[in-house]
Short mmCIF file of C-alpha atoms and ligand atoms in Angstrom, two decimals:
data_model
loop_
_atom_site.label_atom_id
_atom_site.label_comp_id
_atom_site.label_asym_id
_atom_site.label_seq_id
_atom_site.Cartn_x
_atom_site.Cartn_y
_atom_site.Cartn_z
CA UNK A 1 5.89 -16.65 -3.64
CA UNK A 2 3.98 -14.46 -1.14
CA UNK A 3 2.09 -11.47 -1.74
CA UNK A 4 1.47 -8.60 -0.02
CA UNK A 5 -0.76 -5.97 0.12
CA UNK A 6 1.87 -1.76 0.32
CA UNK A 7 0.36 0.34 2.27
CA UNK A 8 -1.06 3.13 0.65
CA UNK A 9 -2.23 6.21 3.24
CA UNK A 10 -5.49 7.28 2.16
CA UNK A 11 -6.44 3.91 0.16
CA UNK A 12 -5.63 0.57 2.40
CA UNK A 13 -7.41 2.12 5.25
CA UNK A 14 -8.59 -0.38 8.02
CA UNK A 15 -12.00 -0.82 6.28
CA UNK A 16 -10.48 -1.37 2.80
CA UNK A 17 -8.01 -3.98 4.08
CA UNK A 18 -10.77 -6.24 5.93
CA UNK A 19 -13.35 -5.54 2.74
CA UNK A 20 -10.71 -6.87 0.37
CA UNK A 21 -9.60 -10.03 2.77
CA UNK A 22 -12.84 -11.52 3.02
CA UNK A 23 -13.57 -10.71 -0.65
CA UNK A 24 -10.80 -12.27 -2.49
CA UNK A 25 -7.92 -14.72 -1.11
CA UNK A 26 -4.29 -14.33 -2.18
CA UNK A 27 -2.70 -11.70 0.39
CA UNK A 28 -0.47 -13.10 3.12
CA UNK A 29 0.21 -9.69 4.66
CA UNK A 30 -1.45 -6.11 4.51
CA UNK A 31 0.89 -3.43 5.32
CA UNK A 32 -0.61 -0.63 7.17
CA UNK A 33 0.15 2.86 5.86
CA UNK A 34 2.63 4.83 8.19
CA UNK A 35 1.76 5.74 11.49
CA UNK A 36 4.13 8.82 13.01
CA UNK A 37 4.95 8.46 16.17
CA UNK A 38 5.55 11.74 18.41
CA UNK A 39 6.96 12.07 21.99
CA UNK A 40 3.87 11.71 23.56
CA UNK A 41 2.88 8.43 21.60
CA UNK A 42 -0.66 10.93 20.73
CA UNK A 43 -1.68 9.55 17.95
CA UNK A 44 -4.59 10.60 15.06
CA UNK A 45 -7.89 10.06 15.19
CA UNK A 46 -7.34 8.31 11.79
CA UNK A 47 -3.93 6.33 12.89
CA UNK A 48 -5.84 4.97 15.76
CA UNK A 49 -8.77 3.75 14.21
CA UNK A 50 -6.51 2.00 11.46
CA UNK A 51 -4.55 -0.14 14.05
CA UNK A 52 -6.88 -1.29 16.31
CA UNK A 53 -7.26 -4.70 17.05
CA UNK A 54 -11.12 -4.54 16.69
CA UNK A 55 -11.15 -3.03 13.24
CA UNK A 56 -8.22 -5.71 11.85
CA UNK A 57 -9.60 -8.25 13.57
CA UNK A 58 -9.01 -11.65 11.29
CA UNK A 59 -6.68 -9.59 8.81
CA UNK A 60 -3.05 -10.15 8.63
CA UNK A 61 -1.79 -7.17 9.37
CA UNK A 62 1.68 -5.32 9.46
CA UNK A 63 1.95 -1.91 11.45
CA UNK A 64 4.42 0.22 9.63
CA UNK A 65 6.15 3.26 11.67
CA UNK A 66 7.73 6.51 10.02
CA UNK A 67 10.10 7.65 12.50
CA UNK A 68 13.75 8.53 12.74
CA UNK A 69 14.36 8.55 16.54
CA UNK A 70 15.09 5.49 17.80
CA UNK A 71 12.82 6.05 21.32
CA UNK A 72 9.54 6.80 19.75
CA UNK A 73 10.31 3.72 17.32
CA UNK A 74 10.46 1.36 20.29
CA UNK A 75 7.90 2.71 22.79
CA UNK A 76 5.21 2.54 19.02
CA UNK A 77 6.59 -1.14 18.67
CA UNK A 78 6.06 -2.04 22.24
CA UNK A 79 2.38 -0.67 22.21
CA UNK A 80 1.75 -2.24 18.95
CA UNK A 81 3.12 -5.68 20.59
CA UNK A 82 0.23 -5.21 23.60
CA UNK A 83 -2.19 -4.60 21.15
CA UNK A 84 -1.13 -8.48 19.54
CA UNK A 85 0.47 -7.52 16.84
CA UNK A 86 3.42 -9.26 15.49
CA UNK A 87 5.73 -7.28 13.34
CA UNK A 88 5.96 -4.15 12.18
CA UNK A 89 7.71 -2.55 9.38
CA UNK A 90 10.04 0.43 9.20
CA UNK A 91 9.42 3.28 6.65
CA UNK A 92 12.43 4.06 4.36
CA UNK A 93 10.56 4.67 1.29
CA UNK A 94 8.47 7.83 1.57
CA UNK A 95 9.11 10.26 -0.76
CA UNK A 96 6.73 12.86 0.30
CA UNK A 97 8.62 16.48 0.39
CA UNK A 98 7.14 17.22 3.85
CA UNK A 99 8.44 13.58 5.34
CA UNK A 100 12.00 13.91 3.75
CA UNK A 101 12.05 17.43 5.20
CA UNK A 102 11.87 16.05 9.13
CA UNK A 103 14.47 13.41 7.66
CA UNK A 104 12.21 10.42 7.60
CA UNK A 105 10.88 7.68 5.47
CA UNK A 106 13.21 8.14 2.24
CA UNK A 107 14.79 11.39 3.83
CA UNK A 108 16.96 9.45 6.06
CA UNK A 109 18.35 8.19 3.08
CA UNK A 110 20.68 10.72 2.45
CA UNK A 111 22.12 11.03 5.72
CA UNK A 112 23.95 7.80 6.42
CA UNK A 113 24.81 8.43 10.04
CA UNK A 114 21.66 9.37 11.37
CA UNK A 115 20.25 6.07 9.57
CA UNK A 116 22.84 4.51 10.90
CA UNK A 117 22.04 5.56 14.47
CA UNK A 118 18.71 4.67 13.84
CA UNK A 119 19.19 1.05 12.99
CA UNK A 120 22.25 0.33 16.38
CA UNK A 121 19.27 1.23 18.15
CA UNK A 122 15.92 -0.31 16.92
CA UNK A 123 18.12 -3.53 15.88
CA UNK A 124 19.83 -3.80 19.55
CA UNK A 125 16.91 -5.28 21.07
CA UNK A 126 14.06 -5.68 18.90
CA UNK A 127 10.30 -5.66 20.65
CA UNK A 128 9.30 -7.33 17.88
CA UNK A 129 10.77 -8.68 14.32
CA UNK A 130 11.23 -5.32 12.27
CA UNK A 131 11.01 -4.91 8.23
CA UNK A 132 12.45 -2.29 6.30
CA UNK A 133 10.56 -1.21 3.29
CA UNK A 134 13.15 1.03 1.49
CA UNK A 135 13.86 2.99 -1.69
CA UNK A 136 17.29 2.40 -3.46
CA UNK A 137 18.95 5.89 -2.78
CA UNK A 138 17.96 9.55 -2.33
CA UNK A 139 19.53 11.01 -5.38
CA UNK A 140 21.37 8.43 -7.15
CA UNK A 141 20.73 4.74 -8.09
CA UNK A 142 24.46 4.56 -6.80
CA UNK A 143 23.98 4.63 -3.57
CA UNK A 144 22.42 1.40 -3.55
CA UNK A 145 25.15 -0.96 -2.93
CA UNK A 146 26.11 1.08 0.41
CA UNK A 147 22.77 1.01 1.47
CA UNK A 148 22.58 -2.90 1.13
CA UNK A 149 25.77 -3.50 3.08
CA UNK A 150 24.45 -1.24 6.08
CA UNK A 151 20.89 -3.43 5.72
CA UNK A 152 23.41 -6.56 5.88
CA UNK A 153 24.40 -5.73 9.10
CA UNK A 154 20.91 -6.01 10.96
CA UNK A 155 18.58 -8.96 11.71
CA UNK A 156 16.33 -7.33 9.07
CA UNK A 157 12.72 -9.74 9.22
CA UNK A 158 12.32 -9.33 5.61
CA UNK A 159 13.81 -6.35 2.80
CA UNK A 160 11.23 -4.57 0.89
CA UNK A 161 12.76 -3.17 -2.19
CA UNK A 162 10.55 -0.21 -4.15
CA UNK A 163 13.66 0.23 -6.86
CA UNK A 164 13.50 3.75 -7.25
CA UNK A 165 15.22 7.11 -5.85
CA UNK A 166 13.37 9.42 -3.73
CA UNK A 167 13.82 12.29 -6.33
CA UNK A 168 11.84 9.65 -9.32
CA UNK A 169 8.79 9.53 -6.69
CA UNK A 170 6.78 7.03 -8.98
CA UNK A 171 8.08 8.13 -12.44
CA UNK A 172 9.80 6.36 -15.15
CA UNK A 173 10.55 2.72 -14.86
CA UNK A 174 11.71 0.88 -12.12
CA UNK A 175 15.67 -0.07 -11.99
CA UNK A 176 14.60 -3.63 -11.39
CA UNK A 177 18.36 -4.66 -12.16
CA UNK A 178 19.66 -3.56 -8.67
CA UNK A 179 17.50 -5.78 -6.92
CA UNK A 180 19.80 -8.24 -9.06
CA UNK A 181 22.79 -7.16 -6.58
CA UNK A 182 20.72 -8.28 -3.42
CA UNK A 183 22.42 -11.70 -2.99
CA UNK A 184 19.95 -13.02 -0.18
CA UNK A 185 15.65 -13.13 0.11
CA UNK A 186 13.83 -10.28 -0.58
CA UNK A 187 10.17 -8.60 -1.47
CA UNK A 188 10.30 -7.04 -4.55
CA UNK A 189 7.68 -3.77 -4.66
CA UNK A 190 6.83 -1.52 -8.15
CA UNK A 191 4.64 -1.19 -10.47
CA UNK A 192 3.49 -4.90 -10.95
CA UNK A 193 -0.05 -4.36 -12.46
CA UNK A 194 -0.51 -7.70 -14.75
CA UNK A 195 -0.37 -11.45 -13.70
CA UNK A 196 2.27 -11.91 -16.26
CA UNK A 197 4.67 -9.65 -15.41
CA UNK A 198 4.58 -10.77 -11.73
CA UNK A 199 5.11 -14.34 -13.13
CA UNK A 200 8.30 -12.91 -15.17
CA UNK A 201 9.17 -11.06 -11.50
CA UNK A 202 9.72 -14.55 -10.24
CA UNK A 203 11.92 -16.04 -12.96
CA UNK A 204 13.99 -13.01 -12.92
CA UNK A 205 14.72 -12.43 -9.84
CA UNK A 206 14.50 -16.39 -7.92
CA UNK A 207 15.71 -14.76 -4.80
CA UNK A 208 12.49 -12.58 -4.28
CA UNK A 209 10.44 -14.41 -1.63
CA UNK A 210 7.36 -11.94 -2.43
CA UNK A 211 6.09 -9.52 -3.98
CA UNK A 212 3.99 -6.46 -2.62
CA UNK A 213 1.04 -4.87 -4.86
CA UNK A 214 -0.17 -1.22 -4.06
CA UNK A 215 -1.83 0.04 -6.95
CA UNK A 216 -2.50 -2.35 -9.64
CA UNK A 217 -4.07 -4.57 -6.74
CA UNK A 218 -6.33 -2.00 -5.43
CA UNK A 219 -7.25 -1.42 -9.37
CA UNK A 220 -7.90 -5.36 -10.11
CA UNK A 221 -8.15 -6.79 -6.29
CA UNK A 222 -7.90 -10.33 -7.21
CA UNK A 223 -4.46 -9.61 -8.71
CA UNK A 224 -2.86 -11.28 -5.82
CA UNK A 225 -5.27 -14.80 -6.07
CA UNK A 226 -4.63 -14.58 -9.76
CA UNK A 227 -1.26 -14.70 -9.89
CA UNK A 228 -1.42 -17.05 -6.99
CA UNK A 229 -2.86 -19.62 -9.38
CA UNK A 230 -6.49 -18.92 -8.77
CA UNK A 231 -9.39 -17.37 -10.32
CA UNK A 232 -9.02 -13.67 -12.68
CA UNK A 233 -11.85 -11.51 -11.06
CA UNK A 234 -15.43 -11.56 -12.34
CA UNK A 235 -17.93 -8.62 -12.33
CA UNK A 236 -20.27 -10.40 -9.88
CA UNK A 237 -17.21 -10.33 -7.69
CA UNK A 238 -16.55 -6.81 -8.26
CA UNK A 239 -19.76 -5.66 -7.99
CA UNK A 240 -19.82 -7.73 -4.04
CA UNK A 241 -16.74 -6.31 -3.23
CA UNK A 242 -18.05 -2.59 -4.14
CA UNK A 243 -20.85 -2.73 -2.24
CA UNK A 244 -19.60 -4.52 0.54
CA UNK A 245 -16.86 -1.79 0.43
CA UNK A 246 -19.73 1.61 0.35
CA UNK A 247 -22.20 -0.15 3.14
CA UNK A 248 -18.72 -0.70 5.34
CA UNK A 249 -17.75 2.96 5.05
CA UNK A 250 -21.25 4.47 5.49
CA UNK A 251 -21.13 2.18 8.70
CA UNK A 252 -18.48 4.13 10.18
CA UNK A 253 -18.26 7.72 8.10
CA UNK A 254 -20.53 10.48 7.22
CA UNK A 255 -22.09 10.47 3.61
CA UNK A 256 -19.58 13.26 2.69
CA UNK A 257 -16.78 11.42 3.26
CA UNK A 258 -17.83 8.46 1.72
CA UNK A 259 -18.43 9.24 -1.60
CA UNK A 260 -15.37 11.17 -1.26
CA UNK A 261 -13.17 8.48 -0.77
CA UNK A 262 -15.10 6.26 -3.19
CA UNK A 263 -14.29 8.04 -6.13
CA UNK A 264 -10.82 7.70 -5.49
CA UNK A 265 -11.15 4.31 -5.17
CA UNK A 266 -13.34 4.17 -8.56
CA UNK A 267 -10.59 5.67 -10.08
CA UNK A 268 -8.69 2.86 -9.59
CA UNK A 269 -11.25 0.22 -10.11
CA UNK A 270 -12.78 1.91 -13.52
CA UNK A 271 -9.75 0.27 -15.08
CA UNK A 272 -11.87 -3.00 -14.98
CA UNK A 273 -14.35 -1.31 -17.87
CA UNK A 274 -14.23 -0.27 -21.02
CA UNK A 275 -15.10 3.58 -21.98
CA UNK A 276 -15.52 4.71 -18.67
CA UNK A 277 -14.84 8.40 -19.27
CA UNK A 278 -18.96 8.88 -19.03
CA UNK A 279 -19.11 7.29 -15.46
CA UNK A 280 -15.92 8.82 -14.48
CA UNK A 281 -17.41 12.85 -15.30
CA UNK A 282 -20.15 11.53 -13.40
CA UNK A 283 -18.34 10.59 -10.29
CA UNK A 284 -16.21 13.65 -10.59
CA UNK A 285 -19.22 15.46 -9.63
CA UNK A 286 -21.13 13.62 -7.44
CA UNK A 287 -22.11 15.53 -4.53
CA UNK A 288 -24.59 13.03 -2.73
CA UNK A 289 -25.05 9.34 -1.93
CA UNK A 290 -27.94 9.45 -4.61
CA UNK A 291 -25.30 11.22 -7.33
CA UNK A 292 -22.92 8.82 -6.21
CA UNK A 293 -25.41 5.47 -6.77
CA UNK A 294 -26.85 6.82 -10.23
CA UNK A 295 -23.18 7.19 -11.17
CA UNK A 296 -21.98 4.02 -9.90
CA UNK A 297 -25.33 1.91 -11.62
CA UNK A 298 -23.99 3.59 -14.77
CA UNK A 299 -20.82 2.05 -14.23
CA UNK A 300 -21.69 -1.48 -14.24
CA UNK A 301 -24.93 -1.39 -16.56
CA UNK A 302 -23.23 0.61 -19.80
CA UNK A 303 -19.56 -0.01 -19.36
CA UNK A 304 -18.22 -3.67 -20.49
CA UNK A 305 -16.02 -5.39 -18.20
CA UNK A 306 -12.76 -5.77 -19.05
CA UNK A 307 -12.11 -9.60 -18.01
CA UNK A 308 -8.11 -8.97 -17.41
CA UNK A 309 -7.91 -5.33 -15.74
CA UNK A 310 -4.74 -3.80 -15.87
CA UNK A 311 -4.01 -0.42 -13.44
CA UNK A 312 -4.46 2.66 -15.60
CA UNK A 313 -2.32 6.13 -14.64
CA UNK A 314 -3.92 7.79 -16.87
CA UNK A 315 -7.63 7.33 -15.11
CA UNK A 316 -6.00 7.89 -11.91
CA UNK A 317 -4.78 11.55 -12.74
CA UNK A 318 -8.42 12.27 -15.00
C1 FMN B 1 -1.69 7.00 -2.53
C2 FMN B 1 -0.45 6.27 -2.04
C3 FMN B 1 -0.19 6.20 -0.68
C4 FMN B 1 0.95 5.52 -0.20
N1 FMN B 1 1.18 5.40 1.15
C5 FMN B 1 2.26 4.70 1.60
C6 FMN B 1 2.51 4.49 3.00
O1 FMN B 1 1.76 4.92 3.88
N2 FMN B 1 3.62 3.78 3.34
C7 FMN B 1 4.49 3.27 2.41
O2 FMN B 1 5.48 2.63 2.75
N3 FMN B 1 4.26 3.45 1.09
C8 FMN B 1 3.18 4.12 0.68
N4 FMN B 1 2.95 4.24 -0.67
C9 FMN B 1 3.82 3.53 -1.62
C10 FMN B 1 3.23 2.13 -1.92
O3 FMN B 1 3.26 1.33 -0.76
C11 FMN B 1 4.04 1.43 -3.02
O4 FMN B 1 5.38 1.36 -2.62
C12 FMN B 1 3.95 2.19 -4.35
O5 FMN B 1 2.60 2.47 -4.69
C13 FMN B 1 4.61 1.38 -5.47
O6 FMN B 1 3.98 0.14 -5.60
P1 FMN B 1 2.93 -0.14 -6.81
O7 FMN B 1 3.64 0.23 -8.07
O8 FMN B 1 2.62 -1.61 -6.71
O9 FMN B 1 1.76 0.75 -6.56
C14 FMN B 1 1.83 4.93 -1.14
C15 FMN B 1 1.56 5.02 -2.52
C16 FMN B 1 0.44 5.67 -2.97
C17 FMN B 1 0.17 5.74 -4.45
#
């Protein structure tokens, strides 16, 4: 079984994504979060940082592309080609109200035709091998099975299945029994967060090929090696990958942003220790490097280690 890293925008950035490869084995692929192609192919200061070649160099990397017209698809996938990359993933899973709105990512969903349209085109004459990563319907788990035959129809690389509807965003459980309907290989996607239950994944569903871990990898990042076989993660490993992590981002960003975008990853990683509502206040109001350090040295000298970290929600939205 294969496993992949989901993109997650504002997490998985370039810098997280080459951090975590040379940290800890176990990921095949790491999905990029979306880029959004417009007609003049202009893109971000942030989208073009994440996808160049210099800052992914050695990572093995999937661009994924939010777009529902068909031109600005191809001309993203041919530039992405030039710049050596080798696949690239379509966005059909976005739930975000201000995507679905423009009728992209899980917005095109509910409109059939236009999806439709979408696929003739980008499937006619591929740059490059495309993957869909898709939700299972807009509204209504229903709408499922018509979804599948249209994917049926296209040389789809590989079908990433995140088995919710748009409207259930990340709430309740996944409805893990309509990836039962899929008949041929696919990459299962949702809320794996323990080595057992992706073990389980693969003697439920034999026809999943992968899996791909968003949060409960970023919240125990050797998730992926574990369940590959290999070692759980230790706090000497933790503690390398953290400040491998904070010196790569004060490379490249100012202080501000830094500890900005640490925190949110603490949040995720202060599943790994026990009673870390102390650190976590501290964090919460860190204003400086210095805040951030004291905080962080709090973190790893008081709090115990938990040796099999689980993702916690509940830290997330503290
Ligand atoms: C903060 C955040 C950002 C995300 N950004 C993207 C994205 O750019 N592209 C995408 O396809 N999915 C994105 N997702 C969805 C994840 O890739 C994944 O499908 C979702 O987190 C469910 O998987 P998990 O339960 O393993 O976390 C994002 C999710 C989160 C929480």
């Amino acid at each position: 079984m294969d496993f992949y890293f989901a993109p997650m925008e504002g997490v998985t950035d370039a810098i997280f994504r080459r951090v975590h490869h040379r940290n800890f084995g176990g990921v095949r692929k790491y999905f990029m979060p979306f880029i959004s192609p417009s007609h003049s192919l202009t893109f971000s200061k942030r989208e073009r940082f994440d996808m160049s070649p210099e800052q992914n160099a050695g990572v093995p990397v999937v661009p994924q592309i939010l777009a529902n017209n068909a031109g600005y698809f191809r001309a993203t996938a041919k530039m992405l080609r030039d710049m050596g990359y080798a696949e690239v993933n379509l966005n059909l899973g976005c739930p975000s109200g201000t995507v679905t709105a423009k009728g992209k990512g899980s917005g095109l969903l509910r409109a059939p035709d236009q999806l439709k349209a979408l696929l003739d085109a980008v499937y006619a004459d591929p740059v490059l091998p495309v993957s869909i990563k898709t939700r299972i319907g807009y509204d209504d788990v229903a709408e499922w099975p018509a979804l599948l035959a249209l994917y049926s129809q296209y040389p789809v690389s590989e079908l990433i299945v995140h088995p919710r509807t748009r409207q259930e965003f990340y709430n309740g459980a996944p409805h893990r029994e309509c990836c039962g309907r899929i008949g041929k290989p696919f990459v299962y996607n949702g809320d794996l967060f323990a080595a057992e239950d992706i073990k389980t994944l693969g003697s439920l569903f034999p026809l999943a090929s992968g899996v791909m871990l968003g949060r409960g990898l970023v919240a125990n990042p050797a998730l992926a090696r574990q369940s590959a076989g290999g070692g759980r993660l230790t706090p000497d490993q933790l503690r390398r990958f953290h400040d491998d992590l904070y010196t790569e981002y004060l490379r490249f960003w100012p202080e501000s942003a830094v500890v900005g975008r640490m925190h949110l990853i603490m949040k995720y990683l202060c599943s790994c220790f026990e009673n870390s509502e102390k650190a976590l206040r501290m964090l919460r109001k860190v204003k400086s490097v210095a805040d951030y350090d004291r905080a962080i040295r709090f973190l790893f000298n008081e709090c115990a280690f938990l040796p099999d970290p689980v993702f916690q929600l509940s830290i997330l939205l503290s």
